[in-house]
Amino acid sequence: MTHAMQVHCRFMHFVVGAILTFFALNLCVAENNKPTQRPNILFIFTDDHAVQAISAYGSKINMTPNIDSLAEKGVIFVNSFCANSICAPSRATVLTGKLSHKNRHLNNQTDFDGSQTTFPKLLQQAGYQTALIGKWHLRSEPTGFDHWEILIGQGRYYNPEFITPEGKKQYMGYCTDIVTSLSLQWLGNRDKNKPFLLMCQHKAPHRNWAPGPKHLTMYDDVEIPEPSTLFDDYSNRNEVLKNNEMEIGRHMMMGWDLKLDGTGIKDALGRDWDNPEYNRLTPEQKAMWDAAYDPKNKKFLEDMPQGKDLVRWKYQRYVKDYLRCIASVDDNIGRLLDYLESTGELENTLVAYSSDQGFYLGEHGWYDKRWMYEESLRMPLIMSWPAGIKAGTRVTELVQNIDYAPTFLEAAGIEPPEEMQGDSLLPLLEQKNPDWRDTIYYHYYEQGEHNVPRHDGVRTHRYKLIHFYDDNDWDLYDLEKDPHEMRDVFKDPAYTEVREMMMRRYRALRKQYDLPPLETTE
Ligand code: SGN
Ligand code: CA
């Protein structure tokens, strides 16, 4: 053999070896023993996006064509819930597959214990390239990611600052666009021989709902329909509802929330802080902002609505800004999908869309979340994965954010660890699963802003039992007869059996999930 031939031979040997290693790393065996390539996972996670504002869920107030396209290509989970309706705990649950008492992240004021097992870590160990870009909100540094770039705390809409392993960085522009551009950049530069996990996490549509430059005047000429419970008086339910501090009418600030500084109108807590985004804007951004808001603000000052009309005006201003933020999320999801389509990767990428909890868009007169009532208990969950999920699938089983980690792991061919309390959702895509849970457990622990008391509870397909345990008080709702949860039937004799059945289920779930006694949880 000539020297040249020897070199060629060694080279071919190397190439064949490399190809084999590549396939060995990228193959996992599906249940039917047909080898399939491990999917990429793109997890798009927003902050406070309620299902009432997603057209695939039947929104009456906006359209979300790109989010809907994921449902058309894949699956929509129509009964998807969180386990603790607040930001950081929901994120900790997504990462660990565990309820708050097990991952020890009960509220927004805790540092996440990044030494625990998370699904990104397990994917990374299995050869995935992992990245996290955008909102993190867990205070400690991310673990399990090859690359990360996170917003500081809650993050800002305009010209946001990021923390990176190399230090702080500020990017000029609109946060949702920036997080997407950084995600696209990482996708373009990554090691294409490995499957990836990318967690692309937006600030939007979190308070203070600052719309992006492209959507500042969207919805200006339309009236958004009001929810039927906008003027809820909280009768026929637990007294604690009346103590809430999250009413559009009483607790929304003209400047801080509604972008109208200097009216002198104070909220029920005596506050009117200025819009915090305005002073972050560059002169060009300010000019755009003023051109959009000044005429609307002028009209308000001329009309000076009072009483219920003021609540109605606030609702319109709030919901329009919230929906404008979502329009930008939806556009940016389109950018990511276009990229995956153009590279041919869409077919074998599991794209999941979700948000850390639901939100009140005027239901019960509220904004914010935290309560176990439907609008903030629900979490959007839509996934597309053309190679693995049949288009147009609709799952009605009760699912929760404890299930995300086991689902992503199973999709990657990794057995979820025992300690994870959720279950993979993949079997639900194939057929009805008779063994699937018919109850979910919920527990809200934080006692802070908005004055929502601690409570836990259980929900079935039809009923919901809530335990306001500081007062040892209970509410029971019949969701079939009373979908808006306007009447507590806990003491109604017609519901004695239901009440007993729900109390039994509540106790059983607390045992199943290994909850400590209520007295010692806190
Ligand atoms: C901020 C908001 C609150 C919100 C919490 C938690 N106030 O403090 O309205 O409930 O975040 O939200 S703000 O005016 O400063 O934005 S969470 O999504 O992070 O849990
Ligand atoms: Ca949130």
Coordinates of N, CA and C in Angstrom, one line a residue, residues 165-355:
P165 N -22.5 34.0 31.9 CA -21.3 33.6 32.7 C -20.2 34.6 32.6
E166 N -20.2 35.4 31.5 CA -19.1 36.4 31.4 C -19.4 37.7 32.1
G167 N -20.5 37.9 32.6 CA -20.9 39.2 33.2 C -22.2 39.7 32.7
K168 N -22.4 41.0 33.0 CA -23.7 41.6 32.6 C -23.6 42.2 31.2
K169 N -24.7 42.2 30.4 CA -24.7 42.7 29.1 C -26.1 43.4 28.9
Q170 N -26.1 44.5 28.2 CA -27.4 45.1 27.9 C -27.5 45.1 26.3
Y171 N -28.7 44.7 25.9 CA -29.0 44.8 24.5 C -30.1 45.8 24.3
M172 N -29.9 46.6 23.2 CA -30.9 47.7 22.9 C -32.0 47.1 22.1
G173 N -33.2 47.4 22.4 CA -34.3 46.9 21.6 C -35.4 46.4 22.5
Y174 N -36.3 45.6 21.9 CA -37.5 45.0 22.6 C -37.2 43.6 23.0
C175 N -37.5 43.3 24.3 CA -37.0 42.1 24.9 C -37.5 40.8 24.1
T176 N -38.7 40.8 23.7 CA -39.2 39.5 23.0 C -38.4 39.3 21.7
D177 N -38.1 40.4 21.0 CA -37.3 40.3 19.8 C -35.9 39.9 20.1
I178 N -35.4 40.4 21.2 CA -34.0 40.1 21.5 C -33.8 38.7 21.9
V179 N -34.7 38.2 22.8 CA -34.6 36.8 23.3 C -34.7 35.9 22.1
T180 N -35.5 36.2 21.1 CA -35.6 35.4 19.9 C -34.4 35.4 19.1
S181 N -33.8 36.6 18.9 CA -32.6 36.8 18.1 C -31.5 36.0 18.7
L182 N -31.3 36.1 20.0 CA -30.3 35.4 20.7 C -30.5 33.9 20.6
S183 N -31.7 33.4 20.6 CA -32.0 32.0 20.4 C -31.6 31.6 19.0
L184 N -32.0 32.4 18.0 CA -31.7 32.0 16.6 C -30.2 32.0 16.4
Q185 N -29.5 32.9 17.1 CA -28.0 33.0 17.0 C -27.4 31.7 17.5
W186 N -27.9 31.3 18.7 CA -27.4 30.0 19.3 C -27.7 28.8 18.4
L187 N -28.9 28.8 17.9 CA -29.3 27.7 17.0 C -28.4 27.6 15.8
G188 N -28.0 28.7 15.3 CA -27.2 28.8 14.1 C -25.8 28.4 14.4
N189 N -25.3 28.7 15.6 CA -23.9 28.4 15.9 C -23.6 27.1 16.6
R190 N -24.7 26.4 17.0 CA -24.4 25.2 17.8 C -23.7 24.1 17.1
D191 N -23.4 23.1 17.9 CA -22.8 21.9 17.3 C -23.9 21.0 16.7
K192 N -24.0 21.0 15.3 CA -25.1 20.4 14.7 C -25.1 18.9 14.7
N193 N -24.0 18.3 15.3 CA -23.9 16.8 15.4 C -24.7 16.3 16.6
K194 N -25.1 17.3 17.5 CA -25.8 16.8 18.7 C -27.3 17.3 18.6
P195 N -28.2 16.5 19.2 CA -29.5 17.1 19.4 C -29.5 18.2 20.4
F196 N -30.5 19.1 20.3 CA -30.4 20.3 21.3 C -31.6 20.4 22.2
L197 N -31.4 21.0 23.3 CA -32.5 21.5 24.1 C -32.3 23.0 24.2
L198 N -33.3 23.8 23.7 CA -33.3 25.2 23.9 C -34.5 25.7 24.6
M199 N -34.2 26.3 25.8 CA -35.4 26.9 26.5 C -35.3 28.4 26.2
C200 N -36.3 28.8 25.5 CA -36.4 30.2 25.0 C -37.6 30.8 25.9
Q201 N -37.2 31.7 26.8 CA -38.2 32.1 27.9 C -38.3 33.6 27.9
H202 N -39.6 34.0 27.6 CA -39.8 35.4 27.5 C -40.3 36.1 28.8
K203 N -40.1 37.4 28.9 CA -40.7 38.2 29.9 C -42.2 38.4 29.7
A204 N -42.5 38.6 28.4 CA -43.8 38.9 28.0 C -44.7 37.7 28.3
P205 N -46.0 38.0 28.6 CA -46.7 39.2 28.8 C -46.9 39.7 30.2
H206 N -45.8 39.6 31.0 CA -45.8 39.9 32.4 C -46.1 41.4 32.6
R207 N -46.6 41.8 33.8 CA -46.7 43.2 34.2 C -45.4 43.9 34.0
N208 N -45.2 45.0 33.6 CA -46.2 46.1 33.3 C -46.6 46.2 31.8
W209 N -46.6 45.1 31.1 CA -47.3 45.0 29.8 C -46.9 46.1 28.9
A210 N -45.6 46.2 28.6 CA -45.1 47.3 27.7 C -45.1 46.7 26.2
P211 N -45.9 47.1 25.3 CA -45.9 46.5 24.0 C -44.6 46.9 23.2
G212 N -44.3 46.1 22.2 CA -43.2 46.3 21.4 C -43.5 47.4 20.3
P213 N -42.5 47.9 19.7 CA -42.6 49.0 18.7 C -43.6 48.7 17.6
K214 N -43.7 47.4 17.2 CA -44.6 47.1 16.1 C -46.0 47.0 16.4
H215 N -46.3 46.9 17.7 CA -47.7 46.7 18.1 C -48.3 47.8 19.0
L216 N -47.6 49.0 19.0 CA -48.1 50.0 20.0 C -49.5 50.5 19.7
T217 N -49.9 50.4 18.5 CA -51.3 50.9 18.2 C -52.3 49.8 17.8
M218 N -51.8 48.6 17.9 CA -52.7 47.4 17.6 C -53.9 47.5 18.5
Y219 N -55.1 47.2 18.0 CA -56.3 47.2 18.8 C -56.9 48.6 19.1
D220 N -56.2 49.6 18.6 CA -56.7 51.0 18.9 C -58.1 51.2 18.5
D221 N -58.5 50.6 17.4 CA -59.9 50.8 16.9 C -60.9 49.8 17.2
V222 N -60.5 48.9 18.1 CA -61.5 47.9 18.5 C -61.8 47.9 20.0
E223 N -62.9 47.4 20.4 CA -63.3 47.3 21.8 C -63.1 45.8 22.2
I224 N -62.4 45.5 23.2 CA -62.2 44.1 23.6 C -63.4 43.7 24.4
P225 N -64.0 42.5 24.1 CA -65.1 42.1 24.9 C -64.8 41.9 26.4
E226 N -65.7 42.3 27.3 CA -65.4 42.2 28.7 C -65.8 40.8 29.2
P227 N -65.1 40.3 30.2 CA -65.6 39.0 30.8 C -66.9 39.3 31.6
S228 N -67.7 38.2 31.8 CA -69.0 38.4 32.4 C -68.8 38.7 33.9
T229 N -67.6 38.4 34.5 CA -67.5 38.6 35.9 C -66.6 39.8 36.3
L230 N -66.5 40.8 35.3 CA -65.7 42.0 35.6 C -66.1 42.7 36.8
F231 N -67.4 42.7 37.1 CA -67.9 43.5 38.3 C -68.3 42.5 39.4
D232 N -67.6 41.4 39.6 CA -67.8 40.5 40.6 C -67.8 41.2 42.0
D233 N -68.8 40.8 42.8 CA -68.8 41.4 44.2 C -68.4 40.4 45.3
Y234 N -68.0 39.2 44.8 CA -67.4 38.2 45.7 C -68.4 37.6 46.7
S235 N -69.7 37.8 46.5 CA -70.7 37.2 47.4 C -70.7 35.7 47.1
N236 N -71.3 34.9 48.0 CA -71.5 33.5 48.0 C -70.2 32.7 47.9
R237 N -69.1 33.3 48.3 CA -67.8 32.6 48.4 C -67.1 33.0 49.6
N238 N -65.9 32.3 49.8 CA -65.1 32.6 51.0 C -64.9 34.1 51.2
E239 N -64.9 34.6 52.4 CA -64.7 36.0 52.7 C -63.4 36.5 52.2
V240 N -62.4 35.6 52.2 CA -61.0 36.1 51.8 C -60.9 36.7 50.4
L241 N -61.9 36.4 49.6 CA -61.8 37.0 48.2 C -61.9 38.5 48.3
K242 N -62.7 39.0 49.2 CA -62.9 40.4 49.3 C -61.6 41.2 49.7
N243 N -60.7 40.4 50.4 CA -59.5 41.1 50.8 C -58.4 41.2 49.8
N244 N -58.7 40.7 48.6 CA -57.7 40.7 47.5 C -57.2 42.1 47.2
E245 N -55.9 42.2 46.7 CA -55.4 43.4 46.2 C -54.9 43.3 44.8
M246 N -55.9 42.8 43.9 CA -55.5 42.6 42.5 C -56.7 43.0 41.6
E247 N -57.5 44.0 42.0 CA -58.6 44.4 41.2 C -58.2 45.4 40.2
I248 N -58.7 45.3 39.0 CA -58.5 46.3 38.0 C -59.0 47.6 38.5
G249 N -60.2 47.6 39.0 CA -60.8 48.9 39.5 C -60.0 49.5 40.6
R250 N -59.7 48.7 41.6 CA -59.2 49.3 42.9 C -57.7 49.3 43.0
H251 N -57.0 48.4 42.3 CA -55.6 48.2 42.5 C -54.7 48.3 41.3
M252 N -55.2 48.9 40.3 CA -54.3 49.1 39.1 C -53.9 50.6 39.1
M253 N -52.6 50.8 38.9 CA -52.2 52.2 39.0 C -52.2 52.8 37.6
M254 N -52.6 54.1 37.6 CA -52.7 54.8 36.3 C -51.4 54.9 35.6
G255 N -50.3 55.2 36.3 CA -49.0 55.4 35.6 C -48.3 54.0 35.5
W256 N -48.1 53.4 36.6 CA -47.3 52.1 36.6 C -47.9 51.0 35.7
D257 N -49.2 50.9 35.7 CA -49.8 49.8 34.9 C -50.4 50.3 33.6
L258 N -50.9 51.5 33.6 CA -51.8 52.0 32.5 C -51.2 53.1 31.7
K259 N -49.9 53.4 32.0 CA -49.1 54.3 31.1 C -49.7 55.7 31.0
L260 N -50.3 56.1 32.1 CA -50.8 57.5 32.1 C -50.3 58.2 33.3
D261 N -49.1 58.7 33.3 CA -48.5 59.3 34.4 C -49.1 60.7 34.7
G262 N -49.1 61.0 36.0 CA -49.4 62.4 36.4 C -50.9 62.8 36.4
T263 N -51.8 61.8 36.5 CA -53.2 62.2 36.6 C -53.6 62.6 38.0
G264 N -52.8 62.2 39.0 CA -53.2 62.4 40.4 C -54.2 61.4 40.9
I265 N -54.6 60.5 40.0 CA -55.6 59.5 40.5 C -54.8 58.4 41.2
K266 N -55.2 58.1 42.4 CA -54.5 57.1 43.2 C -55.4 55.8 43.3
D267 N -54.7 54.7 43.5 CA -55.4 53.4 43.6 C -55.9 53.3 45.1
A268 N -56.6 52.2 45.4 CA -57.2 52.0 46.7 C -56.1 51.9 47.8
L269 N -54.9 51.6 47.4 CA -53.8 51.6 48.4 C -53.0 52.9 48.5
G270 N -53.6 53.9 47.8 CA -52.9 55.2 47.9 C -51.7 55.4 46.9
R271 N -51.6 54.5 45.9 CA -50.4 54.5 45.1 C -50.7 55.0 43.7
D272 N -49.8 55.8 43.1 CA -49.8 55.9 41.7 C -48.3 56.1 41.2
W273 N -47.6 55.0 41.1 CA -46.2 55.1 40.7 C -46.2 55.3 39.2
D274 N -45.1 55.9 38.7 CA -44.9 56.2 37.2 C -44.7 54.9 36.5
N275 N -45.0 54.9 35.2 CA -44.7 53.8 34.3 C -43.2 53.6 34.3
P276 N -42.7 52.4 34.7 CA -41.3 52.1 34.9 C -40.5 51.9 33.6
E277 N -41.2 51.7 32.5 CA -40.5 51.4 31.3 C -40.1 52.7 30.6
Y278 N -40.9 53.8 30.8 CA -40.8 55.0 30.0 C -39.3 55.6 30.0
N279 N -38.8 55.7 31.2 CA -37.5 56.3 31.4 C -36.3 55.4 30.9
R280 N -36.6 54.2 30.5 CA -35.6 53.3 29.9 C -35.5 53.5 28.4
L281 N -36.4 54.2 27.8 CA -36.5 54.3 26.4 C -35.5 55.3 25.8
T282 N -34.9 55.0 24.7 CA -34.0 55.9 24.0 C -34.9 57.0 23.4
P283 N -34.3 58.2 23.0 CA -35.2 59.2 22.4 C -36.0 58.7 21.3
E284 N -35.5 57.9 20.4 CA -36.3 57.4 19.3 C -37.4 56.5 19.8
Q285 N -37.1 55.7 20.8 CA -38.2 54.8 21.3 C -39.3 55.7 22.0
K286 N -38.8 56.7 22.7 CA -39.8 57.6 23.4 C -40.7 58.3 22.3
A287 N -40.1 58.7 21.2 CA -40.9 59.4 20.2 C -42.0 58.4 19.7
M288 N -41.6 57.2 19.5 CA -42.6 56.2 19.0 C -43.7 55.9 20.0
W289 N -43.2 55.8 21.3 CA -44.1 55.6 22.4 C -45.2 56.7 22.5
D290 N -44.6 58.0 22.5 CA -45.5 59.1 22.7 C -46.5 59.2 21.5
A291 N -46.0 59.0 20.3 CA -46.9 59.1 19.2 C -48.1 58.1 19.3
A292 N -47.8 56.9 20.0 CA -48.9 56.0 20.1 C -49.8 56.3 21.3
Y293 N -49.2 56.7 22.5 CA -50.0 56.8 23.7 C -50.6 58.2 23.9
D294 N -49.9 59.3 23.4 CA -50.4 60.6 23.7 C -51.8 60.9 23.2
P295 N -52.2 60.5 22.0 CA -53.5 60.8 21.6 C -54.6 60.0 22.4
K296 N -54.2 58.8 22.8 CA -55.2 58.0 23.6 C -55.3 58.6 25.0
N297 N -54.1 59.0 25.6 CA -54.2 59.6 26.9 C -54.9 60.9 26.9
K298 N -54.8 61.7 25.8 CA -55.5 63.0 25.7 C -57.0 62.7 25.7
K299 N -57.4 61.7 25.0 CA -58.8 61.4 25.0 C -59.3 61.0 26.4
F300 N -58.5 60.3 27.1 CA -58.9 59.9 28.5 C -59.1 61.2 29.3
L301 N -58.1 62.1 29.2 CA -58.2 63.3 30.1 C -59.4 64.2 29.7
E302 N -59.8 64.1 28.4 CA -60.9 64.9 28.0 C -62.2 64.3 28.6
D303 N -62.3 62.9 28.5 CA -63.5 62.3 28.9 C -63.6 62.1 30.4
M304 N -62.4 61.8 31.1 CA -62.3 61.6 32.5 C -63.4 60.6 33.0
P305 N -63.4 59.4 32.5 CA -64.5 58.5 32.9 C -64.4 58.2 34.4
Q306 N -65.6 58.0 35.0 CA -65.7 57.8 36.5 C -66.4 56.4 36.8
G307 N -66.2 56.0 38.0 CA -67.0 54.8 38.5 C -66.7 53.6 37.6
K308 N -67.9 52.9 37.2 CA -67.7 51.7 36.3 C -67.1 52.1 35.0
D309 N -67.3 53.2 34.5 CA -66.7 53.6 33.2 C -65.2 53.7 33.3
L310 N -64.7 54.1 34.5 CA -63.3 54.1 34.7 C -62.7 52.7 34.7
V311 N -63.4 51.8 35.4 CA -63.0 50.4 35.4 C -63.0 49.8 34.0
R312 N -64.0 50.2 33.2 CA -64.1 49.7 31.8 C -62.9 50.2 31.0
W313 N -62.6 51.5 31.2 CA -61.4 52.1 30.5 C -60.1 51.4 30.9
K314 N -60.0 51.2 32.2 CA -58.8 50.5 32.7 C -58.7 49.1 32.1
Y315 N -59.8 48.4 32.1 CA -59.8 47.1 31.5 C -59.3 47.1 30.0
Q316 N -59.8 48.0 29.3 CA -59.5 48.1 27.8 C -58.0 48.4 27.7
R317 N -57.5 49.4 28.5 CA -56.1 49.8 28.4 C -55.2 48.6 28.8
Y318 N -55.5 47.9 29.9 CA -54.8 46.8 30.4 C -54.8 45.7 29.4
V319 N -55.9 45.2 29.0 CA -56.0 44.0 28.1 C -55.4 44.3 26.7
K320 N -55.6 45.5 26.2 CA -55.0 45.7 24.9 C -53.4 45.7 25.0
D321 N -52.9 46.3 26.1 CA -51.4 46.2 26.2 C -50.9 44.8 26.4
Y322 N -51.7 44.1 27.2 CA -51.3 42.6 27.4 C -51.3 41.9 26.1
L323 N -52.4 42.1 25.3 CA -52.5 41.4 24.0 C -51.5 41.9 23.0
R324 N -51.1 43.1 23.1 CA -50.0 43.6 22.2 C -48.7 42.9 22.5
C325 N -48.4 42.7 23.8 CA -47.2 41.9 24.2 C -47.3 40.5 23.6
I326 N -48.5 39.9 23.6 CA -48.6 38.6 23.1 C -48.5 38.5 21.6
A327 N -48.9 39.6 20.9 CA -48.8 39.6 19.4 C -47.3 39.5 19.1
S328 N -46.5 40.1 19.9 CA -45.0 40.1 19.6 C -44.5 38.7 19.9
V329 N -45.0 38.1 21.0 CA -44.5 36.7 21.3 C -44.9 35.8 20.1
D330 N -46.1 36.0 19.6 CA -46.6 35.1 18.5 C -45.7 35.3 17.2
D331 N -45.5 36.6 16.9 CA -44.6 36.9 15.7 C -43.3 36.2 15.9
N332 N -42.7 36.3 17.1 CA -41.4 35.8 17.3 C -41.3 34.2 17.3
I333 N -42.4 33.6 17.7 CA -42.5 32.2 17.5 C -42.5 31.8 16.1
G334 N -43.1 32.6 15.3 CA -43.1 32.5 13.8 C -41.6 32.5 13.3
R335 N -40.8 33.4 13.8 CA -39.4 33.5 13.4 C -38.7 32.2 13.7
L336 N -38.9 31.6 14.9 CA -38.2 30.4 15.3 C -38.7 29.2 14.4
L337 N -40.0 29.2 14.1 CA -40.5 28.1 13.3 C -40.0 28.2 11.9
D338 N -39.9 29.4 11.4 CA -39.4 29.6 10.0 C -38.0 29.1 9.9
Y339 N -37.2 29.4 11.0 CA -35.8 28.9 11.0 C -35.8 27.4 10.9
L340 N -36.5 26.8 11.8 CA -36.5 25.3 11.8 C -36.9 24.7 10.5
E341 N -37.9 25.3 9.9 CA -38.4 24.8 8.7 C -37.3 25.0 7.6
S342 N -36.7 26.1 7.6 CA -35.7 26.4 6.5 C -34.5 25.4 6.7
T343 N -34.2 24.9 7.9 CA -33.0 24.0 8.0 C -33.5 22.6 7.9
G344 N -34.8 22.3 7.8 CA -35.3 20.9 7.7 C -35.4 20.3 9.1
E345 N -35.2 21.1 10.1 CA -35.2 20.5 11.5 C -36.6 20.4 12.2
L346 N -37.6 21.1 11.6 CA -38.9 21.1 12.2 C -39.5 19.7 12.4
E347 N -39.3 18.9 11.5 CA -39.8 17.5 11.5 C -39.5 16.8 12.8
N348 N -38.2 16.9 13.2 CA -37.8 16.1 14.4 C -37.4 17.0 15.5
T349 N -38.1 18.1 15.6 CA -38.0 19.0 16.8 C -39.3 19.0 17.6
L350 N -39.2 18.7 18.9 CA -40.4 18.8 19.7 C -40.5 20.3 20.1
V351 N -41.4 21.0 19.6 CA -41.6 22.4 20.0 C -42.7 22.5 21.0
A352 N -42.4 22.9 22.2 CA -43.5 23.0 23.2 C -43.7 24.5 23.5
Y353 N -45.0 24.8 23.6 CA -45.3 26.2 24.1 C -46.1 26.1 25.4
S354 N -45.6 26.9 26.3 CA -46.3 27.0 27.6 C -46.0 28.3 28.3
S355 N -46.7 28.5 29.4 CA -46.4 29.8 30.2 C -46.5 29.4 31.7

